[in-house]
Amino acid sequence: MEATAAATLIYSPFNGLPSKKFLNAGSELQFFSPHKSVHFRRPKPNKQFSVWALQKQQNQQKQEVTQIPIQNPDGEVKESIRREDGGSWGEIDLGWLPAFPHVLTASMANFLFGYHIGKSPYHAHETSIVIDKTIDECRLINDLCRVMNGPIISLARELGFEGNSILEGLVVSIFIAGAFIGSLVSGSLVDKFGCRRTLQFDTIPLIVGALLSAQADSVDEVLWGRFLVGLGIGVNTVLVPIYISEVAPTKYRGSLGSLCQIGTCLGIIASLFIGIPAENDPHWWRTMLYIASIPGFILIVGMQLAVESPRWLCKMGRLHDAQAIIRNLWGPSEVDKAIEEFRSVLNGDGGDMNTKWSELLEEPHYKAALVGGALFLLQQFAGINGVLYFSSLTFQDVGISSAALASLYVGLTNFAGALSALYLIDKQGRRRLLIGSYLGMAISMFLTVYAISSPLDEDFSHNLSILSTLGYIYSFAIGAGPVTGIIIPELSSSRMRGKIMSFSFSVHWVCNFLVGLFFLELVKTFGVAPIYMGFGGVSLLSAIFAYSFIVETKGRSLEEIELSLRSQPPGGDN
């Protein structure tokens, strides 16, 4: 990348003090009277004043800096901050910048995902559930399972199926069914068409589904719209992590991959803000669904300007296109090394590009598939959706009765965790972040159980519940959320990456459905404390699993990881 114009900040000397050109270490201090006719020299000024003047000079020299964008021999763009005397205080690494626009465009798909689940139509019904407060005392909570946003309630009321638990449940399940199917077919699509084209094609059902739901005059139209949206979401959630992992430079792959989680968080927050007028306008849900189509159009146009994965291009024999992309995004010095690594992996696959699902049962692909499926299974059964279900009720206990405000607190905490992950993931590594995340989730769950079950002061109990709930969500967002989607394509082979991701996300959607189906019934039967204790136990088990079976992938190219795993199972800190 060409260096941009340098900017130099020059601070003029303070009026009345020695000019810089007359002030050098070891030279005399010269002073001039404001009256031009009076001139005097003082060879030996007061010692205290001389020391002060020298300190002033040094401070001025530190302020006089030049920011010089440079390109190092490896092609990485860095901005060097230098003093005029030739010294340097450090460099700002901008090697991630060439790939950033392409990754940002792809993460728009995750924004859509967050926007749709932010107004997700989980049905509400009235119930009475007993929650453990102390050993001898219980309290009654009404309307516990209300998780659906106002716009969906208005939709059900306007279309005449409010209170029909079967139809309400069908609206939920058909979205997940569409996402499951989308996840399954995405692997074959990306193998054939590449990430770029598949993302464009797949955004069409997202747009059509949103518009169909927005104009719906019957339940059937809503169901078809929800299915199409789910189909698009299912494909996108698989494709975006693959695309980012294959386009991003090795050094920044984790940080750029964290944009998936950040995009989802921003989508949820946007849906909460846009949904505020729905409290007073019963027809606002249609406007929300019309708005949902706008990011889809942006994604289609943006991906037309984005690059294709150089690894997929090399696999398809388009070597020159792959070299050009590597040169522009990773730097000229990376071209030969990257192409050589691509070819070594492709030669190891025998040159056959036609993959079959049955290959997931073969060595070494089944190892990555098992790890990927297990990570998503543990992620879901660690209770993130259940905790989100209860978060608004937890906030009500401390006087925050607005469900939208409670959801906003949760969304901002989730966003803060995602930002932390972006900063830490390429510094601390995936494995360490995943272990720490699940340990934090386990501790938060155990604290919540303590707040619910122990005879504590009521205000202290409520505040502890709030803090532990937010701590759980932050811990999830810093590791279990983003790292799971990032590390699975890193552990997958180039040949089977699409199908391994398809399988893993299919497990995700099945577990997501099961948690939503049985969570409330389990709470009604056993109470909140035992269920949260179970979530804490699964989180602890997840930390042990990550410690035992996850390979550290930080700073290693996808090809390096693949070649090392061909002769070694995923396990230990390698």
Coordinates of N, CA, C and O in Angstrom, one line a residue, residues 391-554:
S391 N -33.2 -12.7 31.6 CA -32.5 -11.5 32.0 C -33.5 -10.3 32.3 O -33.3 -9.5 33.2
S392 N -34.6 -10.2 31.5 CA -35.5 -9.1 31.7 C -36.2 -9.3 33.1 O -36.4 -8.3 33.8
L393 N -36.5 -10.5 33.5 CA -37.1 -10.7 34.8 C -36.1 -10.3 35.9 O -36.5 -9.7 37.0
T394 N -34.8 -10.7 35.7 CA -33.8 -10.3 36.7 C -33.7 -8.8 36.9 O -33.6 -8.3 38.0
F395 N -33.8 -8.1 35.8 CA -33.8 -6.6 35.9 C -35.0 -6.1 36.5 O -35.0 -5.0 37.2
Q396 N -36.2 -6.7 36.3 CA -37.4 -6.3 37.0 C -37.2 -6.3 38.5 O -37.8 -5.5 39.2
D397 N -36.5 -7.3 39.0 CA -36.3 -7.4 40.5 C -35.6 -6.2 41.1 O -35.7 -5.9 42.3
V398 N -34.8 -5.4 40.3 CA -34.2 -4.2 40.8 C -34.8 -3.0 40.3 O -34.2 -1.9 40.4
G399 N -36.0 -3.1 39.8 CA -36.8 -1.9 39.5 C -36.8 -1.5 38.1 O -37.3 -0.4 37.7
I400 N -36.1 -2.2 37.2 CA -36.1 -1.9 35.8 C -37.2 -2.7 35.1 O -37.0 -3.8 34.7
S401 N -38.3 -2.0 35.0 CA -39.5 -2.8 34.5 C -39.6 -2.8 33.0 O -40.3 -3.6 32.4
S402 N -38.9 -1.9 32.3 CA -38.9 -1.8 30.8 C -38.1 -3.0 30.2 O -36.9 -3.1 30.4
A403 N -38.8 -3.9 29.5 CA -38.1 -5.0 28.9 C -37.1 -4.5 27.8 O -36.0 -5.1 27.7
A404 N -37.5 -3.4 27.1 CA -36.5 -2.8 26.1 C -35.3 -2.3 26.8 O -34.2 -2.5 26.2
L405 N -35.4 -1.6 27.9 CA -34.2 -1.1 28.6 C -33.4 -2.3 29.1 O -32.1 -2.2 29.0
A406 N -34.0 -3.3 29.7 CA -33.2 -4.5 30.1 C -32.5 -5.1 29.0 O -31.3 -5.5 29.1
S407 N -33.2 -5.3 27.9 CA -32.5 -5.9 26.7 C -31.4 -5.0 26.2 O -30.4 -5.5 25.7
L408 N -31.5 -3.7 26.3 CA -30.5 -2.8 25.9 C -29.2 -3.0 26.8 O -28.1 -3.0 26.3
Y409 N -29.4 -3.1 28.1 CA -28.3 -3.4 29.0 C -27.6 -4.7 28.6 O -26.3 -4.7 28.6
V410 N -28.4 -5.7 28.3 CA -27.8 -7.0 27.9 C -27.0 -6.8 26.6 O -25.9 -7.3 26.4
G411 N -27.6 -6.1 25.6 CA -27.0 -5.9 24.3 C -25.7 -5.2 24.4 O -24.7 -5.5 23.8
L412 N -25.7 -4.1 25.3 CA -24.4 -3.3 25.4 C -23.3 -4.2 26.1 O -22.2 -4.0 25.8
T413 N -23.7 -5.0 27.1 CA -22.8 -5.9 27.7 C -22.2 -6.9 26.7 O -21.0 -7.1 26.7
N414 N -23.1 -7.4 25.9 CA -22.6 -8.3 24.9 C -21.7 -7.7 23.9 O -20.6 -8.2 23.5
F415 N -22.0 -6.4 23.6 CA -21.1 -5.7 22.6 C -19.8 -5.4 23.2 O -18.7 -5.5 22.6
A416 N -19.8 -5.0 24.5 CA -18.5 -4.7 25.2 C -17.6 -6.0 25.2 O -16.4 -5.9 25.1
G417 N -18.2 -7.1 25.5 CA -17.5 -8.4 25.4 C -16.9 -8.7 24.1 O -15.8 -9.1 23.9
A418 N -17.7 -8.4 23.0 CA -17.2 -8.6 21.7 C -16.0 -7.7 21.3 O -15.1 -8.2 20.7
L419 N -16.1 -6.5 21.8 CA -15.0 -5.6 21.6 C -13.7 -6.1 22.3 O -12.6 -6.0 21.8
S420 N -13.9 -6.6 23.5 CA -12.8 -7.1 24.3 C -12.2 -8.3 23.5 O -10.9 -8.5 23.5
A421 N -13.0 -9.2 23.0 CA -12.5 -10.3 22.2 C -11.7 -9.9 21.0 O -10.7 -10.5 20.7
L422 N -12.2 -8.8 20.3 CA -11.5 -8.3 19.2 C -10.0 -7.9 19.5 O -9.1 -8.2 18.8
Y423 N -9.9 -7.3 20.7 CA -8.6 -6.9 21.2 C -7.7 -8.0 21.6 O -6.5 -8.0 21.4
L424 N -8.3 -9.0 22.3 CA -7.5 -10.0 23.0 C -7.2 -11.3 22.2 O -6.3 -12.0 22.4
I425 N -8.0 -11.6 21.2 CA -8.0 -12.9 20.6 C -6.7 -13.2 19.9 O -6.2 -14.4 19.9
D426 N -6.1 -12.2 19.3 CA -4.8 -12.5 18.6 C -3.6 -12.2 19.5 O -2.5 -12.3 19.1
K427 N -3.9 -11.8 20.7 CA -2.8 -11.6 21.7 C -2.8 -12.7 22.7 O -1.7 -13.3 23.0
Q428 N -3.9 -13.1 23.3 CA -4.0 -14.2 24.2 C -4.2 -15.6 23.6 O -3.9 -16.6 24.2
G429 N -4.7 -15.6 22.4 CA -5.0 -16.9 21.7 C -6.4 -17.4 21.9 O -7.1 -17.0 22.9
R430 N -6.8 -18.2 21.0 CA -8.2 -18.8 21.0 C -8.4 -19.7 22.2 O -9.4 -19.6 23.0
R431 N -7.5 -20.6 22.5 CA -7.6 -21.6 23.5 C -7.8 -21.0 24.9 O -8.7 -21.3 25.7
R432 N -6.9 -20.1 25.2 CA -6.9 -19.4 26.5 C -8.2 -18.6 26.7 O -8.8 -18.6 27.8
L433 N -8.6 -17.9 25.6 CA -9.8 -17.1 25.7 C -11.0 -17.9 25.9 O -11.9 -17.6 26.6
L434 N -11.1 -19.1 25.2 CA -12.2 -20.0 25.3 C -12.3 -20.6 26.8 O -13.4 -20.6 27.4
I435 N -11.1 -21.0 27.3 CA -11.1 -21.5 28.6 C -11.5 -20.5 29.7 O -12.4 -20.7 30.5
G436 N -11.0 -19.3 29.6 CA -11.3 -18.2 30.5 C -12.8 -17.8 30.4 O -13.4 -17.5 31.4
S437 N -13.3 -17.8 29.2 CA -14.7 -17.5 29.0 C -15.6 -18.5 29.7 O -16.6 -18.1 30.4
Y438 N -15.4 -19.8 29.5 CA -16.3 -20.7 30.1 C -16.1 -20.7 31.6 O -17.1 -21.0 32.4
L439 N -14.9 -20.5 32.1 CA -14.7 -20.4 33.6 C -15.5 -19.2 34.1 O -16.1 -19.3 35.2
G440 N -15.5 -18.1 33.4 CA -16.2 -16.9 33.8 C -17.7 -17.2 33.8 O -18.5 -16.7 34.7
M441 N -18.2 -17.9 32.8 CA -19.6 -18.2 32.8 C -20.0 -19.2 33.9 O -21.1 -19.0 34.5
A442 N -19.1 -20.1 34.2 CA -19.4 -21.0 35.3 C -19.5 -20.3 36.7 O -20.4 -20.5 37.5
I443 N -18.5 -19.4 36.9 CA -18.5 -18.7 38.2 C -19.8 -17.8 38.3 O -20.4 -17.7 39.3
S444 N -20.1 -17.1 37.1 CA -21.3 -16.3 37.1 C -22.6 -17.1 37.4 O -23.5 -16.6 38.2
M445 N -22.7 -18.3 36.9 CA -23.9 -19.1 37.2 C -23.9 -19.5 38.6 O -25.0 -19.5 39.3
F446 N -22.8 -19.9 39.2 CA -22.8 -20.3 40.6 C -23.1 -19.1 41.5 O -23.8 -19.3 42.5
L447 N -22.7 -17.9 41.2 CA -23.0 -16.7 41.9 C -24.5 -16.4 41.8 O -25.1 -16.0 42.8
T448 N -25.1 -16.6 40.7 CA -26.5 -16.4 40.5 C -27.3 -17.4 41.4 O -28.3 -17.0 42.0
V449 N -26.9 -18.7 41.4 CA -27.5 -19.7 42.2 C -27.4 -19.3 43.7 O -28.4 -19.4 44.5
Y450 N -26.3 -18.8 44.1 CA -26.1 -18.4 45.5 C -27.0 -17.2 45.8 O -27.6 -17.2 46.9
A451 N -27.2 -16.3 44.9 CA -28.0 -15.1 45.1 C -29.5 -15.6 45.2 O -30.3 -15.0 46.0
I452 N -29.9 -16.6 44.4 CA -31.3 -17.0 44.5 C -31.6 -17.9 45.7 O -32.6 -17.7 46.3
S453 N -30.6 -18.7 46.1 CA -30.9 -19.8 47.0 C -30.5 -19.4 48.5 O -31.0 -20.1 49.4
S454 N -29.6 -18.5 48.7 CA -29.1 -18.2 50.0 C -30.0 -17.1 50.7 O -30.5 -16.3 50.0
P455 N -30.1 -17.2 52.0 CA -30.8 -16.2 52.8 C -30.1 -14.9 52.9 O -29.6 -14.5 54.0
L456 N -30.0 -14.1 51.8 CA -29.3 -12.9 51.8 C -30.3 -11.7 51.9 O -31.5 -11.9 51.7
D457 N -29.7 -10.5 52.1 CA -30.5 -9.3 52.1 C -31.1 -9.2 50.7 O -30.4 -9.5 49.7
E458 N -32.4 -8.8 50.6 CA -33.1 -8.8 49.3 C -32.4 -7.9 48.3 O -32.2 -8.3 47.1
D459 N -32.0 -6.7 48.7 CA -31.4 -5.8 47.7 C -30.0 -6.4 47.3 O -29.7 -6.3 46.1
F460 N -29.3 -6.9 48.2 CA -28.0 -7.5 47.9 C -28.2 -8.7 46.9 O -27.4 -8.8 46.0
S461 N -29.2 -9.5 47.2 CA -29.5 -10.6 46.3 C -29.8 -10.2 44.9 O -29.3 -10.8 43.9
H462 N -30.6 -9.2 44.8 CA -31.0 -8.7 43.5 C -29.8 -8.1 42.7 O -29.6 -8.4 41.5
N463 N -29.0 -7.3 43.4 CA -27.8 -6.7 42.8 C -26.8 -7.8 42.4 O -26.2 -7.7 41.3
L464 N -26.7 -8.8 43.2 CA -25.7 -9.9 42.9 C -26.2 -10.6 41.7 O -25.5 -11.0 40.8
S465 N -27.5 -10.8 41.6 CA -28.1 -11.5 40.4 C -27.9 -10.7 39.1 O -27.5 -11.3 38.1
I466 N -28.0 -9.4 39.2 CA -27.8 -8.5 38.0 C -26.3 -8.6 37.6 O -26.0 -8.8 36.4
L467 N -25.4 -8.4 38.6 CA -24.0 -8.4 38.2 C -23.5 -9.8 37.7 O -22.8 -9.9 36.7
S468 N -24.0 -10.9 38.3 CA -23.6 -12.2 37.8 C -24.2 -12.5 36.4 O -23.6 -13.1 35.6
T469 N -25.5 -12.0 36.2 CA -26.1 -12.2 34.8 C -25.3 -11.4 33.8 O -24.9 -12.0 32.7
L470 N -24.9 -10.2 34.1 CA -24.1 -9.4 33.1 C -22.7 -10.0 33.0 O -22.1 -10.0 31.9
G471 N -22.2 -10.5 34.1 CA -20.9 -11.1 34.0 C -20.9 -12.4 33.1 O -20.0 -12.6 32.4
Y472 N -22.0 -13.1 33.2 CA -22.1 -14.3 32.4 C -22.2 -13.9 30.9 O -21.5 -14.5 30.1
I473 N -23.0 -12.9 30.6 CA -23.1 -12.5 29.2 C -21.8 -11.9 28.7 O -21.4 -12.2 27.5
Y474 N -21.1 -11.1 29.5 CA -19.8 -10.6 29.1 C -18.8 -11.8 28.8 O -18.1 -11.8 27.9
S475 N -18.8 -12.7 29.8 CA -17.9 -13.9 29.6 C -18.2 -14.6 28.3 O -17.3 -15.1 27.6
F476 N -19.5 -14.8 28.0 CA -19.8 -15.5 26.8 C -19.3 -14.7 25.6 O -18.8 -15.3 24.6
A477 N -19.5 -13.4 25.6 CA -19.2 -12.6 24.4 C -17.7 -12.5 24.2 O -17.3 -12.2 23.1
I478 N -16.9 -12.7 25.2 CA -15.5 -12.5 25.1 C -14.8 -13.8 24.6 O -13.7 -13.8 24.1
G479 N -15.5 -15.0 24.6 CA -14.8 -16.2 24.2 C -15.8 -17.2 23.6 O -15.7 -17.5 22.4
A480 N -16.7 -17.7 24.3 CA -17.6 -18.8 23.9 C -18.4 -18.4 22.6 O -18.6 -19.2 21.8
G481 N -18.8 -17.1 22.5 CA -19.5 -16.7 21.4 C -18.6 -16.5 20.1 O -18.8 -17.3 19.2
P482 N -17.6 -15.6 20.1 CA -16.9 -15.4 18.9 C -15.9 -16.5 18.6 O -15.7 -16.9 17.4
V483 N -15.2 -17.1 19.6 CA -14.1 -18.0 19.3 C -14.6 -19.3 18.7 O -14.0 -19.9 17.8
T484 N -15.8 -19.7 19.1 CA -16.4 -21.0 18.6 C -16.5 -20.9 17.1 O -16.1 -21.8 16.3
G485 N -17.0 -19.8 16.6 CA -17.2 -19.6 15.1 C -15.9 -19.4 14.4 O -15.8 -19.7 13.2
I486 N -14.9 -18.9 15.1 CA -13.6 -18.6 14.5 C -12.7 -19.9 14.4 O -12.1 -20.1 13.3
I487 N -12.7 -20.6 15.4 CA -11.7 -21.7 15.5 C -12.1 -22.9 14.7 O -11.3 -23.7 14.3
I488 N -13.4 -23.2 14.5 CA -13.8 -24.3 13.7 C -13.3 -24.3 12.3 O -12.7 -25.3 11.8
P489 N -13.4 -23.2 11.5 CA -12.8 -23.2 10.2 C -11.3 -23.3 10.2 O -10.7 -23.8 9.3
E490 N -10.7 -22.8 11.3 CA -9.2 -22.9 11.4 C -8.8 -24.3 11.6 O -7.7 -24.7 11.1
L491 N -9.6 -25.1 12.3 CA -9.2 -26.5 12.6 C -9.6 -27.4 11.4 O -9.3 -28.6 11.4
S492 N -10.4 -26.9 10.5 CA -10.9 -27.7 9.3 C -9.9 -27.7 8.2 O -9.2 -26.7 7.9
S493 N -10.0 -28.8 7.4 CA -9.1 -28.9 6.2 C -9.7 -28.0 5.1 O -10.9 -27.8 5.1
S494 N -8.8 -27.6 4.2 CA -9.3 -26.8 3.1 C -10.3 -27.6 2.2 O -11.3 -27.0 1.8
R495 N -10.1 -28.9 2.1 CA -11.0 -29.7 1.3 C -12.4 -29.8 1.9 O -13.4 -29.7 1.2
M496 N -12.5 -29.9 3.2 CA -13.8 -30.2 3.8 C -14.3 -29.1 4.7 O -15.2 -29.3 5.5
R497 N -13.7 -27.9 4.6 CA -14.0 -26.8 5.5 C -15.5 -26.4 5.4 O -16.2 -26.2 6.5
G498 N -16.0 -26.4 4.2 CA -17.5 -26.0 4.1 C -18.4 -27.0 4.7 O -19.3 -26.6 5.4
K499 N -18.1 -28.3 4.5 CA -19.1 -29.3 5.1 C -18.9 -29.5 6.6 O -19.8 -29.8 7.3
I500 N -17.6 -29.3 7.1 CA -17.4 -29.4 8.5 C -18.2 -28.2 9.2 O -18.8 -28.4 10.2
M501 N -18.1 -27.0 8.6 CA -18.9 -25.9 9.2 C -20.4 -26.1 9.1 O -21.1 -25.8 10.0
S502 N -20.8 -26.7 8.0 CA -22.2 -27.0 7.8 C -22.7 -27.9 8.9 O -23.8 -27.7 9.5
F503 N -22.0 -29.0 9.1 CA -22.3 -30.0 10.2 C -22.3 -29.3 11.6 O -23.3 -29.5 12.3
S504 N -21.3 -28.5 11.8 CA -21.2 -27.9 13.2 C -22.4 -26.9 13.4 O -23.0 -26.9 14.5
F505 N -22.7 -26.1 12.4 CA -23.8 -25.2 12.6 C -25.2 -25.9 12.6 O -26.1 -25.4 13.3
S506 N -25.3 -27.0 12.0 CA -26.5 -27.8 12.1 C -26.7 -28.3 13.5 O -27.8 -28.2 14.0
V507 N -25.6 -28.7 14.1 CA -25.7 -29.1 15.5 C -26.1 -27.9 16.4 O -26.9 -28.0 17.3
H508 N -25.6 -26.7 16.1 CA -26.0 -25.5 16.8 C -27.5 -25.2 16.7 O -28.1 -25.0 17.8
W509 N -28.1 -25.3 15.5 CA -29.5 -25.0 15.4 C -30.3 -26.1 16.1 O -31.4 -25.8 16.7
V510 N -29.9 -27.4 16.0 CA -30.7 -28.4 16.7 C -30.7 -28.2 18.2 O -31.7 -28.2 18.9
C511 N -29.5 -27.9 18.8 CA -29.4 -27.6 20.2 C -30.1 -26.3 20.6 O -30.7 -26.3 21.7
N512 N -30.1 -25.3 19.8 CA -30.8 -24.1 20.0 C -32.3 -24.4 20.1 O -33.0 -23.9 21.0
F513 N -32.8 -25.2 19.2 CA -34.2 -25.6 19.3 C -34.6 -26.4 20.5 O -35.6 -26.1 21.2
L514 N -33.7 -27.3 20.9 CA -34.0 -28.1 22.1 C -34.0 -27.3 23.4 O -34.9 -27.5 24.2
V515 N -33.1 -26.3 23.5 CA -33.1 -25.5 24.6 C -34.4 -24.7 24.7 O -35.0 -24.6 25.8
G516 N -34.8 -24.1 23.6 CA -36.0 -23.3 23.6 C -37.2 -24.2 23.9 O -38.2 -23.7 24.4
L517 N -37.2 -25.4 23.5 CA -38.3 -26.3 23.6 C -38.5 -26.8 25.1 O -39.6 -26.8 25.6
F518 N -37.4 -27.1 25.7 CA -37.5 -27.7 27.1 C -37.2 -26.8 28.2 O -37.4 -27.2 29.4
F519 N -36.6 -25.7 28.0 CA -36.0 -24.9 29.1 C -37.1 -24.5 30.0 O -37.0 -24.6 31.3
L520 N -38.2 -23.9 29.5 CA -39.3 -23.4 30.4 C -39.9 -24.5 31.2 O -40.3 -24.4 32.4
E521 N -40.1 -25.7 30.6 CA -40.7 -26.8 31.3 C -39.8 -27.3 32.4 O -40.3 -27.7 33.5
L522 N -38.5 -27.3 32.1 CA -37.6 -27.7 33.2 C -37.6 -26.7 34.3 O -37.5 -27.1 35.5
V523 N -37.7 -25.5 34.0 CA -37.8 -24.5 35.1 C -39.0 -24.6 35.9 O -39.0 -24.5 37.2
K524 N -40.1 -24.9 35.3 CA -41.4 -25.1 36.0 C -41.3 -26.4 36.9 O -41.9 -26.4 38.0
T525 N -40.6 -27.4 36.4 CA -40.5 -28.6 37.2 C -39.5 -28.5 38.4 O -39.7 -28.9 39.5
F526 N -38.3 -27.9 38.1 CA -37.2 -28.0 39.1 C -36.9 -26.6 39.7 O -36.2 -26.6 40.7
G527 N -37.3 -25.5 39.1 CA -37.0 -24.2 39.6 C -35.7 -23.7 38.9 O -35.0 -24.4 38.2
V528 N -35.5 -22.4 39.0 CA -34.4 -21.7 38.3 C -33.0 -22.2 38.9 O -32.1 -22.4 38.1
A529 N -32.9 -22.2 40.2 CA -31.5 -22.5 40.8 C -30.9 -23.8 40.3 O -29.8 -23.8 39.8
P530 N -31.7 -25.0 40.3 CA -31.1 -26.2 39.8 C -30.7 -26.1 38.3 O -29.6 -26.7 37.9
I531 N -31.5 -25.4 37.5 CA -31.2 -25.3 36.0 C -29.9 -24.5 35.8 O -29.0 -24.8 35.1
Y532 N -29.8 -23.3 36.6 CA -28.6 -22.5 36.5 C -27.4 -23.3 37.0 O -26.3 -23.1 36.5
M533 N -27.6 -24.1 38.0 CA -26.5 -24.9 38.5 C -26.0 -25.8 37.4 O -24.8 -26.1 37.2
G534 N -27.0 -26.4 36.6 CA -26.6 -27.2 35.5 C -25.9 -26.5 34.4 O -24.9 -27.0 33.8
F535 N -26.3 -25.2 34.2 CA -25.6 -24.4 33.2 C -24.2 -24.2 33.6 O -23.2 -24.2 32.8
G536 N -24.0 -23.9 34.9 CA -22.6 -23.7 35.4 C -21.8 -24.9 35.3 O -20.6 -24.9 35.0
G537 N -22.4 -26.1 35.5 CA -21.7 -27.4 35.4 C -21.3 -27.6 34.0 O -20.1 -28.1 33.7
V538 N -22.2 -27.3 33.0 CA -21.8 -27.5 31.6 C -20.7 -26.5 31.2 O -19.8 -26.9 30.4
S539 N -20.8 -25.3 31.7 CA -19.7 -24.3 31.4 C -18.4 -24.8 31.9 O -17.3 -24.7 31.2
L540 N -18.4 -25.4 33.1 CA -17.1 -25.9 33.7 C -16.6 -27.1 32.8 O -15.4 -27.2 32.5
L541 N -17.5 -27.9 32.4 CA -17.1 -29.1 31.5 C -16.6 -28.5 30.2 O -15.7 -29.1 29.6
S542 N -17.2 -27.4 29.7 CA -16.7 -26.8 28.4 C -15.3 -26.3 28.5 O -14.5 -26.4 27.6
A543 N -15.0 -25.7 29.7 CA -13.6 -25.2 29.9 C -12.6 -26.4 29.9 O -11.5 -26.3 29.4
I544 N -13.0 -27.5 30.5 CA -12.2 -28.7 30.6 C -12.0 -29.3 29.1 O -10.9 -29.7 28.7
F545 N -13.1 -29.3 28.4 CA -13.0 -29.7 27.0 C -12.1 -28.9 26.2 O -11.2 -29.4 25.4
A546 N -12.2 -27.6 26.3 CA -11.3 -26.7 25.6 C -9.8 -26.9 25.9 O -9.0 -26.8 25.1
Y547 N -9.6 -27.1 27.2 CA -8.2 -27.3 27.7 C -7.7 -28.6 27.1 O -6.5 -28.7 26.8
S548 N -8.5 -29.6 27.0 CA -8.0 -31.0 26.6 C -8.0 -31.2 25.1 O -7.1 -31.9 24.6
F549 N -8.9 -30.5 24.3 CA -9.0 -30.9 22.9 C -8.8 -29.8 21.9 O -8.9 -30.0 20.7
I550 N -8.6 -28.5 22.4 CA -8.5 -27.4 21.4 C -7.0 -27.1 21.2 O -6.2 -26.9 22.2
V551 N -6.6 -27.0 19.9 CA -5.3 -26.6 19.6 C -5.2 -25.1 19.4 O -6.1 -24.5 18.9
E552 N -4.1 -24.5 19.9 CA -4.0 -23.1 19.7 C -3.6 -22.8 18.2 O -2.7 -23.4 17.7
T553 N -4.4 -21.9 17.6 CA -4.2 -21.6 16.2 C -3.7 -20.2 16.0 O -3.5 -19.8 14.8
K554 N -3.5 -19.4 17.0 CA -3.0 -18.0 16.9 C -1.7 -18.0 16.1 O -0.7 -18.7 16.4

